[in-house]
Coordinates of N, CA and C in Angstrom, one line a residue:
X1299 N -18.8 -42.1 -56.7 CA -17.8 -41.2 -57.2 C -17.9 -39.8 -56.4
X1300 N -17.0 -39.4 -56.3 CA -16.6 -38.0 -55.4 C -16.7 -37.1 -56.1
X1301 N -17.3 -35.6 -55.6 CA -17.8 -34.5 -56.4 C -16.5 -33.7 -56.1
X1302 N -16.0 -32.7 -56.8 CA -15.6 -31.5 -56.2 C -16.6 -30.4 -55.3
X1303 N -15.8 -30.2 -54.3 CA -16.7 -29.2 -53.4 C -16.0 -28.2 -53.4
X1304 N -16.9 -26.5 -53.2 CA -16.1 -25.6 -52.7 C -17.3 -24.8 -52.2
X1305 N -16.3 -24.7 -50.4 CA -17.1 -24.0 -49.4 C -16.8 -22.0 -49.4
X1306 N -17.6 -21.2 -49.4 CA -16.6 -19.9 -49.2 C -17.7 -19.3 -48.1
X1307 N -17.4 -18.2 -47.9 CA -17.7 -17.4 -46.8 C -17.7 -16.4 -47.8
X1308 N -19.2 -15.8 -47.9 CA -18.8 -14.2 -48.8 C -19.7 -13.4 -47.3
X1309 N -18.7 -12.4 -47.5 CA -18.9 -11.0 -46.5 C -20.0 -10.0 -47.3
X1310 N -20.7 -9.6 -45.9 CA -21.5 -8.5 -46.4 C -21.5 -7.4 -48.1
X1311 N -21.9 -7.3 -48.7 CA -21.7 -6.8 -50.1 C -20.4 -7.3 -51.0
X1312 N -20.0 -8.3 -50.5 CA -19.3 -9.1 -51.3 C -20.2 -10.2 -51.9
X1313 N -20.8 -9.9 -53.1 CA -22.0 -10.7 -54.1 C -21.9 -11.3 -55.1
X1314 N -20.4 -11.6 -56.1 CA -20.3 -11.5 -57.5 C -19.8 -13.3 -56.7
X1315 N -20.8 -14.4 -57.7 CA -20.5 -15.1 -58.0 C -19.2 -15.9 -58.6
X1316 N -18.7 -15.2 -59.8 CA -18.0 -15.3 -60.3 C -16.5 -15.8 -59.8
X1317 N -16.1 -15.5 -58.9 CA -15.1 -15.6 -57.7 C -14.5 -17.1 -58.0
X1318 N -15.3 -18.1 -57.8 CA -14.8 -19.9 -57.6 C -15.0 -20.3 -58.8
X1319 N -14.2 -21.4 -59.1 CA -14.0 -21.9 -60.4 C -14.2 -23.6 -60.1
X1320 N -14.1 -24.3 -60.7 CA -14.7 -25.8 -60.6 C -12.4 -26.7 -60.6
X1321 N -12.0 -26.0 -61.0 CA -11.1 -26.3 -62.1 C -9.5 -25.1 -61.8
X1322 N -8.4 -26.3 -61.5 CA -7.4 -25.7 -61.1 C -6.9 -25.4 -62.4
X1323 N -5.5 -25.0 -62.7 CA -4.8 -24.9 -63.8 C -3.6 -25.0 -63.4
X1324 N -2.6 -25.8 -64.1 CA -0.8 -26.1 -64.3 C -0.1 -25.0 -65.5
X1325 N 1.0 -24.7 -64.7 CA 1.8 -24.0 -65.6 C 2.8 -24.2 -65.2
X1326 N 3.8 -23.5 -65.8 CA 5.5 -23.6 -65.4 C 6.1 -23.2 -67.3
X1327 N 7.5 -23.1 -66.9 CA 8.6 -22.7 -67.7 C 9.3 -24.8 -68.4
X1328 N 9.4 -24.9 -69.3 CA 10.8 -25.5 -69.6 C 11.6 -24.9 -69.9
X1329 N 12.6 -25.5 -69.5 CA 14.3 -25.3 -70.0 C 15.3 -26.0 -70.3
X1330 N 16.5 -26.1 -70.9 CA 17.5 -26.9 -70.8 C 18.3 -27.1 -69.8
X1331 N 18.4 -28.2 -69.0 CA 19.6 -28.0 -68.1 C 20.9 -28.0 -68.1
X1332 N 21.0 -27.8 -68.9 CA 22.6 -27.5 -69.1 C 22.5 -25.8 -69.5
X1333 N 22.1 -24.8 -69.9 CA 21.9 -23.9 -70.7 C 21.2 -23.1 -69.8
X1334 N 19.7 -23.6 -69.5 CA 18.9 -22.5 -68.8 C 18.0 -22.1 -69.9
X1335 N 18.5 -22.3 -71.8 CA 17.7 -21.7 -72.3 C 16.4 -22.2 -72.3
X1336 N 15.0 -21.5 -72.5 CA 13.7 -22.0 -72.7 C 13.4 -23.1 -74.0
X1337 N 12.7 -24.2 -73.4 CA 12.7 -25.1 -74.7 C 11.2 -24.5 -75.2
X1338 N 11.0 -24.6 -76.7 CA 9.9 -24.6 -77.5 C 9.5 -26.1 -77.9
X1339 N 8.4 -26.2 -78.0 CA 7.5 -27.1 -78.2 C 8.0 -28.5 -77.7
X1340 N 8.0 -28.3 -76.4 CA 7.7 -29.5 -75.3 C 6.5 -29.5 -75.3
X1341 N 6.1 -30.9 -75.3 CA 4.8 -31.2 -75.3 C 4.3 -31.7 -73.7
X1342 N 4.0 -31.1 -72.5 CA 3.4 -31.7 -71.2 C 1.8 -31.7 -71.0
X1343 N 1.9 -33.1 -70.6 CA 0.9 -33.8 -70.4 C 0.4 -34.5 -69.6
X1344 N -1.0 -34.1 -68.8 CA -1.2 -34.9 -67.6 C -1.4 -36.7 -67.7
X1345 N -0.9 -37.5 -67.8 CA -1.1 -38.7 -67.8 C -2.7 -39.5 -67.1
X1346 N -3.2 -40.0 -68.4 CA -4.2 -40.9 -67.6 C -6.0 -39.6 -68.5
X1347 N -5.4 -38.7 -69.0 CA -5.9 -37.6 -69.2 C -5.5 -37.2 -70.7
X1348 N -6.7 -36.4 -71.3 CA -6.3 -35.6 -72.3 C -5.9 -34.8 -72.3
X1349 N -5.6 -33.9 -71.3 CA -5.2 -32.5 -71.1 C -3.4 -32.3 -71.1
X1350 N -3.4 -31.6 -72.0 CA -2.2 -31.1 -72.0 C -1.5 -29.7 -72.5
X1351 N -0.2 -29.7 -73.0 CA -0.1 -28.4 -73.8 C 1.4 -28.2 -74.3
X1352 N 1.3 -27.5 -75.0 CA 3.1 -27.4 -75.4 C 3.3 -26.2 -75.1
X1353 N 4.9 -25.7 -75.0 CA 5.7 -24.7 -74.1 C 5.6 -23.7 -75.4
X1354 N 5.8 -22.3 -75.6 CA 5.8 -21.2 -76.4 C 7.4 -21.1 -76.3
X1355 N 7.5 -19.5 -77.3 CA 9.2 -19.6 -77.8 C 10.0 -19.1 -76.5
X1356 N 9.1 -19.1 -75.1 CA 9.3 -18.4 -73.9 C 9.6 -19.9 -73.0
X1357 N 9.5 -20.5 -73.6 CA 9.9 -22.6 -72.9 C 7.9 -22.2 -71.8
X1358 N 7.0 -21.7 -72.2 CA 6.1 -21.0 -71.0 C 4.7 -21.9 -71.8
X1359 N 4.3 -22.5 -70.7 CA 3.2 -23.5 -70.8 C 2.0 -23.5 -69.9
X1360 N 0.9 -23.5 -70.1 CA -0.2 -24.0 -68.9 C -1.2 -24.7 -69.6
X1361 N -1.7 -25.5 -69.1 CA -2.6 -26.8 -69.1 C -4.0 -25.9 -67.9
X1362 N -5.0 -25.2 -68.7 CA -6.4 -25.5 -68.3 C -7.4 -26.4 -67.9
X1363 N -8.5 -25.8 -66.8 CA -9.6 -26.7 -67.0 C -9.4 -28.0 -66.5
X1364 N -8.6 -28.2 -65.4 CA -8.3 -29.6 -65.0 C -8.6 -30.3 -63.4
X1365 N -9.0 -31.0 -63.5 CA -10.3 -31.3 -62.8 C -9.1 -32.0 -61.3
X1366 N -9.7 -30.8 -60.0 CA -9.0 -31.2 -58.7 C -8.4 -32.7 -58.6
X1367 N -7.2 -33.0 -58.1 CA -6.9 -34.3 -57.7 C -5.1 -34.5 -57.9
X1368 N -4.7 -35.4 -57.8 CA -3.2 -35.6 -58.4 C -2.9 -36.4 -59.5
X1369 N -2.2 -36.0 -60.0 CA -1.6 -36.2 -61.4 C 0.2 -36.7 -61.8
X1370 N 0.3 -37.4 -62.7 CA 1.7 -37.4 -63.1 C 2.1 -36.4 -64.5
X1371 N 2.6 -35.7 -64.2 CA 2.9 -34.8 -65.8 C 4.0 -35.2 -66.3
X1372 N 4.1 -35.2 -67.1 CA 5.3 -35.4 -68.4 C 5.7 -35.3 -69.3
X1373 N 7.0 -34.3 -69.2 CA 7.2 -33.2 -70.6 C 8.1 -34.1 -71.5
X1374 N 7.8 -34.0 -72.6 CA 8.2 -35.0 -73.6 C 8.9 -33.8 -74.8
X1375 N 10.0 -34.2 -75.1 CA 10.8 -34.0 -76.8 C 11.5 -34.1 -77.4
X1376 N 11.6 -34.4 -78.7 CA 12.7 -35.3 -79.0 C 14.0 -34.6 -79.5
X1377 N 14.8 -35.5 -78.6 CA 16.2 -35.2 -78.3 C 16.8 -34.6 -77.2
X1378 N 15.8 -34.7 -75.8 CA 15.8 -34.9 -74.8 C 15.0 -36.3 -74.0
X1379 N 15.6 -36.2 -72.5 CA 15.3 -37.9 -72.2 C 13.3 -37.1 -71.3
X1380 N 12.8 -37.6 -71.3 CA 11.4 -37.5 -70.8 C 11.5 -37.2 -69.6
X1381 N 10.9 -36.5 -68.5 CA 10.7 -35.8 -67.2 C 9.5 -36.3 -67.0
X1382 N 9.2 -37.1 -66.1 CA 7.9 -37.4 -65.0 C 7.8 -36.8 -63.7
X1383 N 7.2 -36.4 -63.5 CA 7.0 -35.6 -61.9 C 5.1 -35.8 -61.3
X1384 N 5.7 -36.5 -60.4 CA 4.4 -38.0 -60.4 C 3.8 -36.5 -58.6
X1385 N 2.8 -37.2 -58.2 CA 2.2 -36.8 -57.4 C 2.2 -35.2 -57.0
X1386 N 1.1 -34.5 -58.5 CA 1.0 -33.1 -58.6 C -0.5 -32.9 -58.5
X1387 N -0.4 -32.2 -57.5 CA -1.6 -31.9 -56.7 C -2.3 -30.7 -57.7
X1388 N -3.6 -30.8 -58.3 CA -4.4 -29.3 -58.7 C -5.9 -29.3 -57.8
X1389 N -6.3 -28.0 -57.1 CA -6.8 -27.7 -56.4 C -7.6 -27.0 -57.3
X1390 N -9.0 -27.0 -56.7 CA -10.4 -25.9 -57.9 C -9.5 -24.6 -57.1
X1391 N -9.8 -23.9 -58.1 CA -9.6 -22.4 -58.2 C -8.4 -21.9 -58.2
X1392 N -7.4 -23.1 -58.1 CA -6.0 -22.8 -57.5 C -5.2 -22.7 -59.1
X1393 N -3.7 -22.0 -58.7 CA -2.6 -22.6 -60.2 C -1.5 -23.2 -59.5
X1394 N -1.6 -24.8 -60.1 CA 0.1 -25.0 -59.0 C 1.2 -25.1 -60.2
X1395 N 2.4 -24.7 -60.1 CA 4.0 -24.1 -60.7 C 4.5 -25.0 -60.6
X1396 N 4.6 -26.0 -61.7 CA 5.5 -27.0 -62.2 C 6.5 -26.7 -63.4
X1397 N 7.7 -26.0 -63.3 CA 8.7 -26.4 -63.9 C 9.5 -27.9 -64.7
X1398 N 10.5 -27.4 -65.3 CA 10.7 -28.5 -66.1 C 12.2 -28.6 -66.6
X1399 N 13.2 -29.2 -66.2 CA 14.5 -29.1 -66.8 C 15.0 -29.9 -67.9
X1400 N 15.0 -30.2 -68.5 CA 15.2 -31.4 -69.8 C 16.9 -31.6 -70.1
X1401 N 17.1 -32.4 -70.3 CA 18.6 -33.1 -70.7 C 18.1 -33.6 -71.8
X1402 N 19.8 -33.4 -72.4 CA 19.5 -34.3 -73.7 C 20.0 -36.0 -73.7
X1403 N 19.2 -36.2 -74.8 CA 19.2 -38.1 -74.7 C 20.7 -38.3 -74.7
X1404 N 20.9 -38.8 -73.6 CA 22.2 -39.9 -73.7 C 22.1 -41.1 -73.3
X1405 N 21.2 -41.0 -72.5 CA 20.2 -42.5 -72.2 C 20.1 -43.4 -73.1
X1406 N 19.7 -45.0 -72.6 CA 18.7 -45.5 -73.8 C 17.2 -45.1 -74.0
X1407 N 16.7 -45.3 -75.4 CA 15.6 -44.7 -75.3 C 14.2 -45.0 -74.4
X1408 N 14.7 -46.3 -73.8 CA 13.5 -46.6 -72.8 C 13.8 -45.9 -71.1
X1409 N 14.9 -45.0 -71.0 CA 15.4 -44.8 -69.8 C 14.4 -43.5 -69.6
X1410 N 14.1 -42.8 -68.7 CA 13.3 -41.5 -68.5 C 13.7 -40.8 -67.1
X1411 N 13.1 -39.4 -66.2 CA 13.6 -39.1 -65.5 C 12.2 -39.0 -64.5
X1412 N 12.3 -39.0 -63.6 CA 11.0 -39.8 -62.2 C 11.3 -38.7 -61.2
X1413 N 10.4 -38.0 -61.0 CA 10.7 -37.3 -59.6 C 9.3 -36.9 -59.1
X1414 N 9.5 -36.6 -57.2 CA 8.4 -36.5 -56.8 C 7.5 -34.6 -56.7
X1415 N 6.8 -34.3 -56.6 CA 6.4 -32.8 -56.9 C 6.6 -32.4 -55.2
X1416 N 6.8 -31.5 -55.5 CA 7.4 -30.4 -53.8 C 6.5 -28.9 -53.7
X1417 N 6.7 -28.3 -55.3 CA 6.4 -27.5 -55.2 C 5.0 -27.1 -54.6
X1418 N 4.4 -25.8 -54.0 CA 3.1 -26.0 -53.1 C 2.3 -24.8 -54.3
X1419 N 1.2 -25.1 -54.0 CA -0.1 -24.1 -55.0 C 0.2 -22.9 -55.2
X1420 N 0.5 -22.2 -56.1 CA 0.3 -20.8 -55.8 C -1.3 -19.7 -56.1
X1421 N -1.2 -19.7 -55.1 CA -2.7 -19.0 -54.4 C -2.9 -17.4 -55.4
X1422 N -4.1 -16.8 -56.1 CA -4.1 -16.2 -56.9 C -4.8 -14.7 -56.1
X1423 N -5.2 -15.4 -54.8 CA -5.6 -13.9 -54.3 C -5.1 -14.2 -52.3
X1424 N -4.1 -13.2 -52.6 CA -3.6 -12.9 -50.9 C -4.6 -12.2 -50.1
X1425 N -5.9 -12.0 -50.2 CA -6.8 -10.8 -49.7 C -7.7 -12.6 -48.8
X1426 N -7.9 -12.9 -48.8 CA -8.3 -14.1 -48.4 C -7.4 -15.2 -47.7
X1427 N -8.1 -15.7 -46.8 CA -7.9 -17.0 -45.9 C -8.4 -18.7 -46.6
X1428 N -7.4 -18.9 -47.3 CA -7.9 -20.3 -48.0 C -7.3 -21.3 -47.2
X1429 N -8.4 -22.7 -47.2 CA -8.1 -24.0 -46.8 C -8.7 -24.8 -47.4
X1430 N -7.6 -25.6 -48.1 CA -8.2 -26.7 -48.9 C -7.7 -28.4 -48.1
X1431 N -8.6 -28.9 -48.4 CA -9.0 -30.2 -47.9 C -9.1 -31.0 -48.8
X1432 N -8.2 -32.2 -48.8 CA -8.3 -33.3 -49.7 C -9.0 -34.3 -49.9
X1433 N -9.4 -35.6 -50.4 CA -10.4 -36.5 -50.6 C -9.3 -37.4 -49.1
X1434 N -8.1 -37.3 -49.5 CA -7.4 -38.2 -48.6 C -7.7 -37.7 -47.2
X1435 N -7.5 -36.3 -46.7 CA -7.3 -35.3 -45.7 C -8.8 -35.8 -45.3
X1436 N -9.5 -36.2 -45.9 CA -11.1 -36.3 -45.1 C -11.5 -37.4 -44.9
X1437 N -10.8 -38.7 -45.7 CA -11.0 -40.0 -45.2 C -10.1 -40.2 -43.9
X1438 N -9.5 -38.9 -43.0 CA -8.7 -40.0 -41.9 C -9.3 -38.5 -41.2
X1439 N -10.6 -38.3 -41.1 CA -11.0 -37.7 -39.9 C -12.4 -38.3 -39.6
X1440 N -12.6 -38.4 -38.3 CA -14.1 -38.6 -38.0 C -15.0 -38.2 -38.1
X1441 N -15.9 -38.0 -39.3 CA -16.4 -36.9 -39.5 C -17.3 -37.7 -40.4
X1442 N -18.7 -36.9 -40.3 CA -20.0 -37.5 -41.3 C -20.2 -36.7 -42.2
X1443 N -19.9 -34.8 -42.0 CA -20.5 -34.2 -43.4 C -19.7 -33.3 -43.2
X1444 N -19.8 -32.4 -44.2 CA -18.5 -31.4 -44.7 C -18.9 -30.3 -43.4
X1445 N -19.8 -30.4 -42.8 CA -20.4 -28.9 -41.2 C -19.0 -29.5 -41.1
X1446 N -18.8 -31.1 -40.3 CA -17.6 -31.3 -39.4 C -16.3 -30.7 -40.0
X1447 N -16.2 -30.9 -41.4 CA -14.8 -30.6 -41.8 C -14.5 -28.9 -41.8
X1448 N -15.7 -28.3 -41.9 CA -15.5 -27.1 -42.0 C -15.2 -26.3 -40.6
X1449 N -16.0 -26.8 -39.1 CA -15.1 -26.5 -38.6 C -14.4 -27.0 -37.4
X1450 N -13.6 -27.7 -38.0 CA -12.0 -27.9 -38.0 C -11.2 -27.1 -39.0
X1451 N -11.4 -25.8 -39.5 CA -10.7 -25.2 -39.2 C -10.5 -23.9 -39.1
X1452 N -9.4 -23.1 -39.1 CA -9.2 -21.9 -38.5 C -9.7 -20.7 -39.0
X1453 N -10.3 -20.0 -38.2 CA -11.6 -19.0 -38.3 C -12.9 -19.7 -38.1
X1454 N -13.1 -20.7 -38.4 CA -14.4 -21.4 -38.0 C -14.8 -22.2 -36.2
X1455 N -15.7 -21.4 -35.9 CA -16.3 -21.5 -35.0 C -18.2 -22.1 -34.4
X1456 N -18.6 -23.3 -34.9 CA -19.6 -23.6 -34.6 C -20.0 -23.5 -35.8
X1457 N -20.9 -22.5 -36.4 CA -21.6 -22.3 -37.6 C -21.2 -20.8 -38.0
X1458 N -20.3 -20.4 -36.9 CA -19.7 -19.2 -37.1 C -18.3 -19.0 -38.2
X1459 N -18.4 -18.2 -38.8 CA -17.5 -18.2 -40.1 C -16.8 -16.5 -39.8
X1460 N -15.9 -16.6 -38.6 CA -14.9 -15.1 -38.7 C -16.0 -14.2 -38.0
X1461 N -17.0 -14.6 -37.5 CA -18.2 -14.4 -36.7 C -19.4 -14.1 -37.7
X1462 N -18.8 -14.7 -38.9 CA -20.4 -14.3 -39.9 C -21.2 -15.8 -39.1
X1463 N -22.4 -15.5 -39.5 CA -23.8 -16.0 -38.6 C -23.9 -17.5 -40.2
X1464 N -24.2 -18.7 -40.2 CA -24.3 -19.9 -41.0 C -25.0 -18.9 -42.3
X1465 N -26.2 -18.5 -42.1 CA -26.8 -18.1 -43.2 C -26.2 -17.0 -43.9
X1466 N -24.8 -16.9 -43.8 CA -24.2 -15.9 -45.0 C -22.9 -16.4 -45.3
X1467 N -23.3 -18.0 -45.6 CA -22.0 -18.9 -46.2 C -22.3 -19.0 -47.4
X1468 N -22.3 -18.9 -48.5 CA -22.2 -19.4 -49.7 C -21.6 -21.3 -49.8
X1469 N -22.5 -21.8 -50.3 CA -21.9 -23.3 -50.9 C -22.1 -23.0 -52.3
X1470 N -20.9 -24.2 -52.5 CA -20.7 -24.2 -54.4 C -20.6 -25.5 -54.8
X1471 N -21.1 -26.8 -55.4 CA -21.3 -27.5 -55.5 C -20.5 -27.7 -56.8
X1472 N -19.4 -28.3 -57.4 CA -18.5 -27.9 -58.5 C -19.2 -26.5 -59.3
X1473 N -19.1 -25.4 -58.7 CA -19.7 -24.3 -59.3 C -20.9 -23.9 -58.8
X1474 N -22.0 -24.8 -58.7 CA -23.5 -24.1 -58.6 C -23.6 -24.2 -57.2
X1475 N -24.1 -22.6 -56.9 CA -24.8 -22.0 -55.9 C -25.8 -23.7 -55.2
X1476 N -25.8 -23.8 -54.0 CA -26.5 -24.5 -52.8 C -26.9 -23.6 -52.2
X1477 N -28.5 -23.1 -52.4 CA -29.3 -22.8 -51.6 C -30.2 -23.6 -50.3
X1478 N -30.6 -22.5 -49.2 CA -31.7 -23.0 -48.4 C -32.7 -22.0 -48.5
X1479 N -34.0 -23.0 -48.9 CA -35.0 -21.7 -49.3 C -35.6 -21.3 -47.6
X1480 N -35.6 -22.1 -47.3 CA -36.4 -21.8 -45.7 C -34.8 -20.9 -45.0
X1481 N -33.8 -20.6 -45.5 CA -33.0 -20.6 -44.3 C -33.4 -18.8 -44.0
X1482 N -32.3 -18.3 -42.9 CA -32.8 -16.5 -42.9 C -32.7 -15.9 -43.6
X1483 N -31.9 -16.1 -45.2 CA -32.1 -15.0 -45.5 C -32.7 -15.1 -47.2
X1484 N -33.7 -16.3 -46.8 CA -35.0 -16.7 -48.0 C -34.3 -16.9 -48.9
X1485 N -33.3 -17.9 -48.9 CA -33.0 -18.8 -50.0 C -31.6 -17.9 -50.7
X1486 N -31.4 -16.5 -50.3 CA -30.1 -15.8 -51.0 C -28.8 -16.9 -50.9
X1487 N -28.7 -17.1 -49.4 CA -27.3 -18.2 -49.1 C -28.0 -19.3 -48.5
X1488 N -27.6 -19.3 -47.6 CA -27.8 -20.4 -46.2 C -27.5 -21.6 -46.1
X1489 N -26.4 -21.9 -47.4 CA -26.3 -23.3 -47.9 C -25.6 -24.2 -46.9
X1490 N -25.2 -23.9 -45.9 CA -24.1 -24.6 -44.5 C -25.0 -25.1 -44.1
X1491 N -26.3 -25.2 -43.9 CA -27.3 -26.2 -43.4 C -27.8 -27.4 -44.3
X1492 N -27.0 -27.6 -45.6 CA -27.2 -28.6 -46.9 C -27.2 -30.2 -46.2
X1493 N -27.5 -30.7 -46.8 CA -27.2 -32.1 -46.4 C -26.1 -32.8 -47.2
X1494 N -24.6 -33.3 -47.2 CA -24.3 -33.4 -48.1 C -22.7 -34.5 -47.7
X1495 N -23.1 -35.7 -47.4 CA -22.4 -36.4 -47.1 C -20.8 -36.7 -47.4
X1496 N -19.8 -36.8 -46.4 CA -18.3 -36.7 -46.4 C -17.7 -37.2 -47.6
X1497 N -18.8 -38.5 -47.8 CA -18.2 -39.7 -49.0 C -18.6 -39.0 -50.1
X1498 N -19.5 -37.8 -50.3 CA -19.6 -37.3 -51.8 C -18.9 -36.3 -51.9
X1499 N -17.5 -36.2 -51.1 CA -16.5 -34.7 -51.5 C -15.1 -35.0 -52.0
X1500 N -14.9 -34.6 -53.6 CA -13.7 -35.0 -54.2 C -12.5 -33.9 -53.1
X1501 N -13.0 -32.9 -53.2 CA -11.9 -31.8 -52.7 C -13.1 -30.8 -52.3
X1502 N -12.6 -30.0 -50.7 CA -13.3 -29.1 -50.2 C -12.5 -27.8 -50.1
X1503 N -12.9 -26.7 -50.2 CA -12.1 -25.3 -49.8 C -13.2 -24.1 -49.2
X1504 N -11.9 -24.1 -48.4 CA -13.3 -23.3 -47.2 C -11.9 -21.7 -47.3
X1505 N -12.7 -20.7 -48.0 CA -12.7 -19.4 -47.9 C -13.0 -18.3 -47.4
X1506 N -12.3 -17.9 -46.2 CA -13.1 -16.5 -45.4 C -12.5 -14.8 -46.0
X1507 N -13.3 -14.7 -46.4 CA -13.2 -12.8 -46.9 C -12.2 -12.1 -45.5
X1508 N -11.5 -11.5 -46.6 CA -10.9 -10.3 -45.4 C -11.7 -9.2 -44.7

């Protein structure tokens, strides 16, 4: 089974753990399509999952706590036809904006509405260089451990991170700190020298400080 991973780069006196989260979150608006007005208590839900939520008197919904990967959501109410919107990507730390337009039933009741997700993450802090890496995005590279995937990409250089030196990377293992006690700077970081094989990474994100 594949872990969530998340790689960051914390810069000199940049120290507060707190920063990475294990766990993306979905939100968005319903509405009527014909109207525009906001629907109240649509009930959307990630399929396959317990996680869900109903819309406020604002049609305004989010679904916490939901563990990296893709998803089919589907807002459901009665006296409108059901909306599916299949391949919705949630990233740790990320929120991705899934809206919702609803029609009312004129269908039969077994008819529903199917579409594919477009919209892209919306990223919570512009002060930072994020790159997220998928379970898929890592099975079609050559690659034995997340060093390789890390750098492949931009800003990363060797073990160089925007020219920070390996031992001032922070690793986060779904949340918990990856230390190296032997590494330079006695166990504080130094976690980029872990051992930690490609096949154990649900999702990776490599973050460099401004």
């Amino acid at each position: 089974m594949r872990r969530s991973f998340l790689l960051l780069l914390l810069l000199l006196g940049f120290n507060s753990l707190g920063i990475a989260g294990i766990t993306g979150k979905v939100e968005g608006v319903v509405s009527d399509i014909q109207t525009g007005a906001p629907l109240v208590g649509v009930n959307v839900i990630l399929q396959g999952t317990s996680l869900g939520a109903a819309s406020d008197q604002s049609g305004y919904y989010v679904i916490l706590n939901v563990p990296a990967g893709r998803y089919s959501v589907k807002a459901i109410m009665i006296g409108y036809r059901e909306v599916t919107v299949n391949d919705v990507r949630v990233s740790i730390d990320l929120t991705t904006k899934l809206n919702f337009q609803l029609g009312t039933e004129t269908l039969k009741a077994s008819e529903s509405v199917v579409v594919v997700a477009e919209r892209p993450l919306l990223r919570r802090d512009e002060f930072t260089s994020r790159t997220t890496v998928s379970a898929e995005d890592i099975d079609l590279q050559p690659i034995d451990n997340f060093q390789d995937i890390a750098r492949n990409q931009a800003g990363v250089v060797g073990s160089h991170f925007r020219g920070g030196r390996s031992g001032e990377v922070l690793v986060l293992i779904d949340g918990i700190p990856v230390r190296d006690p032997a590494g330079e700077y006695s166990g504080q970081l130094g976690g980029f020298t872990s051992d930690i094989p490609e096949s154990g990474i649900q999702e990776m994100e490599v973050t460099l400080g401004g």
